[in-house]
Amino acid sequence: MTNERDRGERDYIGFATLPEQVHRKSVKRGFDFTLMVVGESGLGKSTLINSLFLGDLYKNRKISDVQDRIEKTTTIEKKTMEIEERGVKLRLTIVDTPGFGDAINCEDSWRVCSAYVDEQFRQYFTDESGLNRRHMQDNRVHCCLYFVPPWAHSLRQVDLEMMRRLHRKVNIVVVIAKADSLTAAEVKRLKTRILNDLDEYQIQVYQFPECDSDEDEEFKQQDRELKAAAPFAVVASDTVLEIGGKRVRGRQYPWGIVDVENPRHSDFTKLRTMLISTHMQDLKDVTQDVHYENFRAQCISQISQHAMRERGKLKRDSMGNNTDVVFTDTDRLLLQKDEEIRRMQDMLTQMQQKLKASDKKHDSIIDV
């Protein structure tokens, strides 16, 4: 018996503690998460964020009057807060877009949001390519909560255009705001129409990963419920009410109380579970492995093309200054390839100009 135990201890190497090492290192370093919130004023975006993270990020917000909204433009506001729960630290950044959809002309609304996402990718790429990468900060947008008003019969043109510009850059999660203004049948009907619009216009919102076969049945059931609930019809509230001796977040109406965390009243709990408890890391992984990698590949391709053009220019200049240069087969092949690349670039430039012209025409039609 003793010999078997000694032999088992000798066979034990110790790498089974690797998950514990990674856990300790991750907890010590902390986590970053950036959430972009997009939607017109009055849909309860600030209230939802405060309800999700049990804070008050908008204490000093000034409400603009009607006159200010006539010339209102979309801007970017960042708010950062440090949250600690059971020893785990989260640096949460909320990117708000005040002014979106408020102006008479919403032409530049999507441009501001898209430019911000690109700028964060560009900054991360620059930091990643630098010499000192130890203290890099991840400010990339990991998720975009897009708010759809409850009075819309489906996705509007401004919604479709915005999501069409962003869906290949960020994880979009569609939220139906103020769902307590709709009946259960109306919520179901609006969800169906939104899903049909997304499919028709080929807009890719965040796709839940497939559940592993070795997960327990309770987790699988929760995963099925989250997938079935999207897009999430939510109700949010900063008010704490007392119902039957229990304190809950809710909204008081003459006919009763809407409990924000009651799944029969709202998808708020499902949204919070998905966004924070179960899929936050997957949102970050998709941002890193898909959206950022696409941006990074484009940057490297542009750098390579620029370097190739400069090399070809230097080679042509050296050949022009030296009349005694002997052309080898390799030189001729390189010159031919450079000429082919220039022709292809000219064709791409012409195609891009045509696409921009068609996009401008499309934008003007939509904005009208």
Short mmCIF file of C-alpha atoms in Angstrom, two decimals:
data_model
loop_
_atom_site.label_atom_id
_atom_site.label_comp_id
_atom_site.label_asym_id
_atom_site.label_seq_id
_atom_site.Cartn_x
_atom_site.Cartn_y
_atom_site.Cartn_z
CA MET A 1 0.00 0.00 0.00
CA THR A 2 2.83 2.37 0.93
CA ASN A 3 4.73 1.52 -2.25
CA GLU A 4 1.71 2.39 -4.41
CA ARG A 5 1.34 5.78 -2.67
CA ASP A 6 5.05 6.54 -3.05
CA ARG A 7 4.91 5.59 -6.72
CA GLY A 8 1.88 7.87 -7.22
CA GLU A 9 3.68 10.81 -5.59
CA ARG A 10 6.74 10.22 -7.79
CA ASP A 11 4.53 10.22 -10.93
CA TYR A 12 2.98 13.56 -9.96
CA ILE A 13 4.70 16.33 -11.97
CA GLY A 14 2.74 19.37 -10.78
CA PHE A 15 1.43 21.09 -13.91
CA ALA A 16 -2.15 20.50 -12.70
CA THR A 17 -1.75 23.74 -10.71
CA LEU A 18 -1.46 25.80 -13.92
CA PRO A 19 -5.12 26.96 -13.79
CA GLU A 20 -4.56 28.18 -10.24
CA GLN A 21 -1.44 30.08 -11.36
CA VAL A 22 -3.32 31.72 -14.23
CA HIS A 23 -6.18 32.57 -11.89
CA ARG A 24 -3.90 34.25 -9.34
CA LYS A 25 -2.09 36.22 -12.03
CA SER A 26 -5.32 37.35 -13.69
CA VAL A 27 -6.89 38.42 -10.40
CA LYS A 28 -3.77 40.38 -9.47
CA ARG A 29 -3.69 42.15 -12.86
CA GLY A 30 -7.43 42.82 -13.00
CA PHE A 31 -9.71 42.93 -16.00
CA ASP A 32 -10.79 45.58 -18.53
CA PHE A 33 -14.16 45.82 -20.22
CA THR A 34 -15.45 48.58 -22.49
CA LEU A 35 -19.15 48.89 -23.25
CA MET A 36 -20.53 51.28 -25.88
CA VAL A 37 -24.13 52.44 -25.48
CA VAL A 38 -25.91 53.71 -28.60
CA GLY A 39 -29.46 55.00 -28.86
CA GLU A 40 -31.48 58.20 -28.97
CA SER A 41 -32.24 60.21 -25.85
CA GLY A 42 -35.06 59.14 -23.58
CA LEU A 43 -34.72 55.38 -23.98
CA GLY A 44 -33.33 54.78 -20.47
CA LYS A 45 -29.71 54.01 -21.42
CA SER A 46 -28.25 55.67 -18.32
CA THR A 47 -30.78 54.00 -16.05
CA LEU A 48 -30.00 50.58 -17.53
CA ILE A 49 -26.24 51.03 -17.04
CA ASN A 50 -26.76 52.12 -13.43
CA SER A 51 -29.02 49.12 -12.84
CA LEU A 52 -26.60 46.67 -14.45
CA PHE A 53 -23.55 47.73 -12.46
CA LEU A 54 -25.28 49.04 -9.30
CA GLY A 55 -23.71 52.49 -9.56
CA ASP A 56 -24.49 56.04 -10.57
CA LEU A 57 -22.33 57.07 -13.51
CA TYR A 58 -24.50 60.03 -14.54
CA LYS A 59 -24.92 62.08 -11.36
CA ASN A 60 -23.88 65.39 -12.95
CA ARG A 61 -25.55 64.98 -16.33
CA LYS A 62 -27.20 68.09 -17.78
CA ILE A 63 -30.38 67.55 -19.80
CA SER A 64 -30.36 69.62 -22.98
CA ASP A 65 -33.46 71.54 -24.03
CA VAL A 66 -35.29 71.39 -27.37
CA GLN A 67 -33.40 74.35 -28.87
CA ASP A 68 -30.05 72.66 -28.26
CA ARG A 69 -31.20 69.50 -30.04
CA ILE A 70 -31.94 71.29 -33.30
CA GLU A 71 -28.22 71.52 -34.08
CA LYS A 72 -27.25 68.56 -31.90
CA THR A 73 -24.36 66.40 -33.08
CA THR A 74 -23.26 62.99 -31.88
CA THR A 75 -20.39 63.13 -29.40
CA ILE A 76 -18.42 60.60 -27.37
CA GLU A 77 -18.41 60.57 -23.58
CA LYS A 78 -16.28 58.13 -21.60
CA LYS A 79 -16.87 57.23 -17.98
CA THR A 80 -14.63 54.81 -16.11
CA MET A 81 -15.24 53.12 -12.79
CA GLU A 82 -13.36 50.53 -10.76
CA ILE A 83 -15.50 47.66 -9.47
CA GLU A 84 -14.31 44.98 -7.05
CA GLU A 85 -16.25 41.83 -6.26
CA ARG A 86 -14.87 38.96 -4.16
CA GLY A 87 -11.33 40.19 -4.69
CA VAL A 88 -11.68 40.45 -8.49
CA LYS A 89 -11.14 43.95 -9.92
CA LEU A 90 -12.87 45.16 -13.08
CA ARG A 91 -12.02 48.42 -14.83
CA LEU A 92 -15.30 49.25 -16.53
CA THR A 93 -15.44 51.91 -19.26
CA ILE A 94 -18.82 53.11 -20.52
CA VAL A 95 -18.72 54.88 -23.88
CA ASP A 96 -21.89 56.93 -24.25
CA THR A 97 -22.99 58.62 -27.49
CA PRO A 98 -25.16 61.61 -26.50
CA GLY A 99 -26.82 63.27 -29.44
CA PHE A 100 -27.25 60.10 -31.49
CA GLY A 101 -30.51 60.32 -33.42
CA ASP A 102 -31.51 63.60 -31.74
CA ALA A 103 -30.69 66.01 -34.55
CA ILE A 104 -32.81 66.68 -37.61
CA ASN A 105 -29.92 65.53 -39.82
CA CYS A 106 -28.41 62.27 -38.51
CA GLU A 107 -25.92 61.85 -41.34
CA ASP A 108 -22.80 61.92 -39.16
CA SER A 109 -24.15 59.83 -36.27
CA TRP A 110 -22.69 56.54 -37.45
CA ARG A 111 -19.42 58.18 -38.55
CA VAL A 112 -18.58 59.38 -35.03
CA CYS A 113 -19.18 55.94 -33.48
CA SER A 114 -17.32 54.06 -36.23
CA ALA A 115 -14.36 56.46 -36.06
CA TYR A 116 -14.11 55.96 -32.29
CA VAL A 117 -14.01 52.16 -32.61
CA ASP A 118 -11.33 52.42 -35.33
CA GLU A 119 -9.29 54.85 -33.24
CA GLN A 120 -9.19 52.43 -30.29
CA PHE A 121 -8.07 49.62 -32.61
CA ARG A 122 -5.41 51.91 -34.09
CA GLN A 123 -4.13 52.93 -30.66
CA TYR A 124 -3.94 49.30 -29.52
CA PHE A 125 -2.10 48.33 -32.72
CA THR A 126 0.40 51.16 -32.15
CA ASP A 127 0.98 50.12 -28.52
CA GLU A 128 1.29 46.48 -29.53
CA SER A 129 3.91 47.37 -32.15
CA GLY A 130 5.96 49.46 -29.71
CA LEU A 131 8.94 48.51 -27.59
CA ASN A 132 7.30 48.70 -24.16
CA ARG A 133 4.18 46.51 -24.16
CA ARG A 134 4.12 45.62 -20.49
CA HIS A 135 1.62 48.28 -19.40
CA MET A 136 -0.69 48.26 -22.41
CA GLN A 137 -4.27 49.34 -21.76
CA ASP A 138 -7.09 47.69 -23.63
CA ASN A 139 -9.57 50.43 -24.52
CA ARG A 140 -11.08 48.56 -27.47
CA VAL A 141 -14.87 48.42 -27.51
CA HIS A 142 -15.84 44.88 -26.52
CA CYS A 143 -19.61 45.25 -26.82
CA CYS A 144 -22.14 47.71 -28.20
CA LEU A 145 -25.61 47.84 -26.66
CA TYR A 146 -27.85 49.19 -29.40
CA PHE A 147 -31.18 50.51 -28.09
CA VAL A 148 -34.30 50.19 -30.24
CA PRO A 149 -37.34 52.28 -29.21
CA PRO A 150 -40.46 50.31 -28.24
CA TRP A 151 -42.70 52.42 -30.48
CA ALA A 152 -40.87 51.29 -33.64
CA HIS A 153 -42.58 48.53 -35.60
CA SER A 154 -39.18 47.13 -36.64
CA LEU A 155 -35.66 48.42 -37.23
CA ARG A 156 -35.63 51.91 -38.73
CA GLN A 157 -33.35 53.10 -41.52
CA VAL A 158 -31.09 54.91 -39.06
CA ASP A 159 -30.80 51.69 -37.01
CA LEU A 160 -29.98 49.57 -40.05
CA GLU A 161 -27.40 52.04 -41.34
CA MET A 162 -25.71 52.32 -37.95
CA MET A 163 -25.49 48.57 -37.41
CA ARG A 164 -24.39 47.98 -40.99
CA ARG A 165 -21.41 50.26 -40.38
CA LEU A 166 -20.48 48.70 -37.05
CA HIS A 167 -21.30 45.00 -37.23
CA ARG A 168 -17.86 43.98 -38.58
CA LYS A 169 -16.03 46.06 -35.97
CA VAL A 170 -17.77 45.38 -32.68
CA ASN A 171 -20.08 42.89 -30.97
CA ILE A 172 -23.61 44.32 -31.26
CA VAL A 173 -26.29 43.32 -28.76
CA VAL A 174 -29.75 44.66 -29.63
CA VAL A 175 -31.89 45.90 -26.73
CA ILE A 176 -35.57 46.84 -26.89
CA ALA A 177 -35.87 49.75 -24.47
CA LYS A 178 -38.77 50.46 -22.10
CA ALA A 179 -40.39 47.10 -22.79
CA ASP A 180 -43.03 47.75 -20.08
CA SER A 181 -44.82 49.96 -22.62
CA LEU A 182 -45.55 46.86 -24.72
CA THR A 183 -47.73 43.83 -24.13
CA ALA A 184 -46.22 40.34 -24.19
CA ALA A 185 -47.63 39.74 -27.67
CA GLU A 186 -46.23 43.06 -28.94
CA VAL A 187 -42.78 42.26 -27.53
CA LYS A 188 -42.77 38.88 -29.25
CA ARG A 189 -43.88 40.42 -32.54
CA LEU A 190 -41.24 43.17 -32.39
CA LYS A 191 -38.48 40.65 -31.62
CA THR A 192 -39.49 38.58 -34.65
CA ARG A 193 -39.46 41.62 -36.93
CA ILE A 194 -36.05 42.72 -35.67
CA LEU A 195 -34.57 39.26 -36.28
CA ASN A 196 -36.09 39.21 -39.77
CA ASP A 197 -34.61 42.63 -40.55
CA LEU A 198 -31.18 41.56 -39.33
CA ASP A 199 -31.33 38.48 -41.52
CA GLU A 200 -32.66 40.34 -44.56
CA TYR A 201 -30.00 43.05 -44.45
CA GLN A 202 -27.26 40.56 -43.47
CA ILE A 203 -26.28 42.36 -40.29
CA GLN A 204 -24.23 40.20 -37.95
CA VAL A 205 -25.01 40.81 -34.30
CA TYR A 206 -23.20 38.99 -31.49
CA GLN A 207 -23.63 35.23 -31.83
CA PHE A 208 -23.69 33.15 -28.67
CA PRO A 209 -21.04 30.39 -28.74
CA GLU A 210 -22.18 26.80 -28.79
CA CYS A 211 -22.42 25.21 -25.38
CA ASP A 212 -19.85 22.48 -24.67
CA SER A 213 -21.21 18.95 -24.43
CA ASP A 214 -19.57 18.36 -21.03
CA GLU A 215 -21.46 21.23 -19.35
CA ASP A 216 -24.14 20.35 -16.82
CA GLU A 217 -27.80 20.43 -17.77
CA GLU A 218 -28.53 23.55 -15.73
CA PHE A 219 -25.93 25.58 -17.66
CA LYS A 220 -27.23 24.22 -20.99
CA GLN A 221 -30.77 25.24 -20.08
CA GLN A 222 -29.58 28.73 -19.12
CA ASP A 223 -27.71 28.98 -22.44
CA ARG A 224 -30.85 28.02 -24.38
CA GLU A 225 -32.91 30.62 -22.52
CA LEU A 226 -30.38 33.38 -23.22
CA LYS A 227 -30.30 32.57 -26.94
CA ALA A 228 -34.09 32.47 -27.12
CA ALA A 229 -34.42 35.86 -25.36
CA ALA A 230 -32.35 37.86 -27.88
CA PRO A 231 -32.98 40.66 -28.73
CA PHE A 232 -33.47 41.54 -25.08
CA ALA A 233 -36.62 43.49 -24.11
CA VAL A 234 -35.60 45.28 -20.92
CA VAL A 235 -37.01 47.50 -18.21
CA ALA A 236 -34.62 49.43 -15.96
CA SER A 237 -35.14 51.49 -12.82
CA ASP A 238 -33.10 53.40 -10.24
CA THR A 239 -35.98 53.25 -7.75
CA VAL A 240 -36.00 50.65 -4.97
CA LEU A 241 -39.51 49.59 -3.93
CA GLU A 242 -40.78 47.25 -1.24
CA ILE A 243 -43.00 44.35 -2.32
CA GLY A 244 -44.20 41.94 0.35
CA GLY A 245 -41.36 42.86 2.68
CA LYS A 246 -38.78 42.45 -0.08
CA ARG A 247 -36.85 45.38 -1.58
CA VAL A 248 -36.66 45.29 -5.38
CA ARG A 249 -35.79 47.63 -8.24
CA GLY A 250 -38.98 48.49 -10.03
CA ARG A 251 -41.35 51.03 -11.53
CA GLN A 252 -44.55 52.13 -9.81
CA TYR A 253 -47.71 52.43 -11.92
CA PRO A 254 -51.35 53.05 -10.93
CA TRP A 255 -52.16 49.46 -11.85
CA GLY A 256 -49.19 47.84 -10.11
CA ILE A 257 -45.41 47.51 -9.93
CA VAL A 258 -43.02 46.32 -12.65
CA ASP A 259 -40.22 44.28 -11.05
CA VAL A 260 -37.10 44.83 -13.13
CA GLU A 261 -35.58 41.48 -12.14
CA ASN A 262 -38.75 39.46 -12.67
CA PRO A 263 -38.26 37.42 -15.88
CA ARG A 264 -41.99 37.62 -16.60
CA HIS A 265 -41.77 41.42 -16.70
CA SER A 266 -38.41 41.99 -18.40
CA ASP A 267 -35.30 40.38 -19.93
CA PHE A 268 -33.12 42.53 -17.68
CA THR A 269 -31.83 39.57 -15.64
CA LYS A 270 -30.99 37.60 -18.80
CA LEU A 271 -29.12 40.59 -20.26
CA ARG A 272 -27.15 41.06 -17.05
CA THR A 273 -26.35 37.35 -16.86
CA MET A 274 -25.14 37.26 -20.46
CA LEU A 275 -23.20 40.52 -20.34
CA ILE A 276 -21.49 40.04 -16.98
CA SER A 277 -21.74 36.51 -15.60
CA THR A 278 -21.46 34.16 -18.58
CA HIS A 279 -20.27 35.85 -21.80
CA MET A 280 -18.08 38.82 -20.84
CA GLN A 281 -14.88 36.91 -21.58
CA ASP A 282 -16.27 35.58 -24.85
CA LEU A 283 -17.13 39.15 -25.92
CA LYS A 284 -13.50 40.08 -25.27
CA ASP A 285 -12.23 36.99 -27.11
CA VAL A 286 -14.34 37.71 -30.20
CA THR A 287 -13.10 41.31 -30.17
CA GLN A 288 -9.50 40.10 -30.04
CA ASP A 289 -9.70 37.11 -32.38
CA VAL A 290 -12.12 38.43 -35.01
CA HIS A 291 -12.70 42.19 -35.09
CA TYR A 292 -9.23 43.32 -34.04
CA GLU A 293 -7.49 40.69 -36.17
CA ASN A 294 -9.37 41.94 -39.24
CA PHE A 295 -8.25 45.49 -38.48
CA ARG A 296 -4.69 44.34 -37.80
CA ALA A 297 -4.53 42.40 -41.07
CA GLN A 298 -5.64 45.50 -42.99
CA CYS A 299 -2.97 47.62 -41.29
CA ILE A 300 -0.21 45.09 -42.05
CA SER A 301 -1.38 44.83 -45.67
CA GLN A 302 -1.24 48.61 -46.08
CA ILE A 303 2.23 48.77 -44.51
CA SER A 304 3.47 45.97 -46.81
CA GLN A 305 2.07 47.68 -49.92
CA HIS A 306 3.69 50.98 -48.93
CA ALA A 307 7.05 49.26 -48.35
CA MET A 308 6.77 47.49 -51.71
CA ARG A 309 6.06 50.76 -53.50
CA GLU A 310 9.03 52.44 -51.84
CA ARG A 311 11.32 49.54 -52.75
CA GLY A 312 10.19 49.63 -56.36
CA LYS A 313 10.70 53.40 -56.52
CA LEU A 314 14.24 53.13 -55.13
CA LYS A 315 15.08 50.35 -57.56
CA ARG A 316 13.77 52.33 -60.53
CA ASP A 317 15.67 55.43 -59.42
CA SER A 318 18.93 53.49 -59.08
CA MET A 319 18.44 51.97 -62.51
CA GLY A 320 17.73 55.39 -64.04
CA ASN A 321 20.95 56.85 -62.63
CA ASN A 322 23.13 53.96 -63.77
CA THR A 323 23.11 53.31 -67.52
CA ASP A 324 25.42 50.31 -67.17
CA VAL A 325 23.01 48.26 -65.09
CA VAL A 326 22.68 44.70 -66.35
CA PHE A 327 19.08 43.44 -66.19
CA THR A 328 18.75 39.93 -64.89
CA ASP A 329 15.69 37.72 -65.22
CA THR A 330 14.92 38.38 -61.55
CA ASP A 331 15.00 42.15 -62.07
CA ARG A 332 12.69 41.91 -65.05
CA LEU A 333 10.28 39.72 -63.06
CA LEU A 334 10.28 42.18 -60.15
CA LEU A 335 9.58 45.08 -62.48
CA GLN A 336 6.72 43.17 -64.07
CA LYS A 337 5.26 42.38 -60.65
CA ASP A 338 5.58 46.01 -59.56
CA GLU A 339 3.76 47.09 -62.70
CA GLU A 340 1.00 44.55 -62.07
CA ILE A 341 0.64 45.75 -58.48
CA ARG A 342 0.36 49.37 -59.64
CA ARG A 343 -2.34 48.43 -62.14
CA MET A 344 -4.27 46.50 -59.48
CA GLN A 345 -3.98 49.43 -57.06
CA ASP A 346 -5.32 51.80 -59.72
CA MET A 347 -8.26 49.46 -60.30
CA LEU A 348 -8.93 49.23 -56.56
CA THR A 349 -8.80 53.02 -56.24
CA GLN A 350 -11.34 53.40 -59.04
CA MET A 351 -13.61 50.76 -57.46
CA GLN A 352 -13.37 52.46 -54.05
CA GLN A 353 -14.28 55.81 -55.57
CA LYS A 354 -17.32 54.25 -57.23
CA LEU A 355 -18.32 52.57 -53.95
CA LYS A 356 -17.94 55.85 -52.05
CA ALA A 357 -20.06 57.61 -54.63
CA SER A 358 -22.77 54.95 -54.34
CA ASP A 359 -22.53 55.03 -50.51
CA LYS A 360 -23.01 58.81 -50.48
CA LYS A 361 -26.04 58.45 -52.70
CA HIS A 362 -27.36 55.68 -50.42
CA ASP A 363 -26.69 57.78 -47.29
CA SER A 364 -28.55 60.75 -48.70
CA ILE A 365 -31.54 58.55 -49.49
CA ILE A 366 -31.57 57.08 -45.99
CA ASP A 367 -31.12 60.39 -44.19
CA VAL A 368 -34.02 61.93 -46.05
#
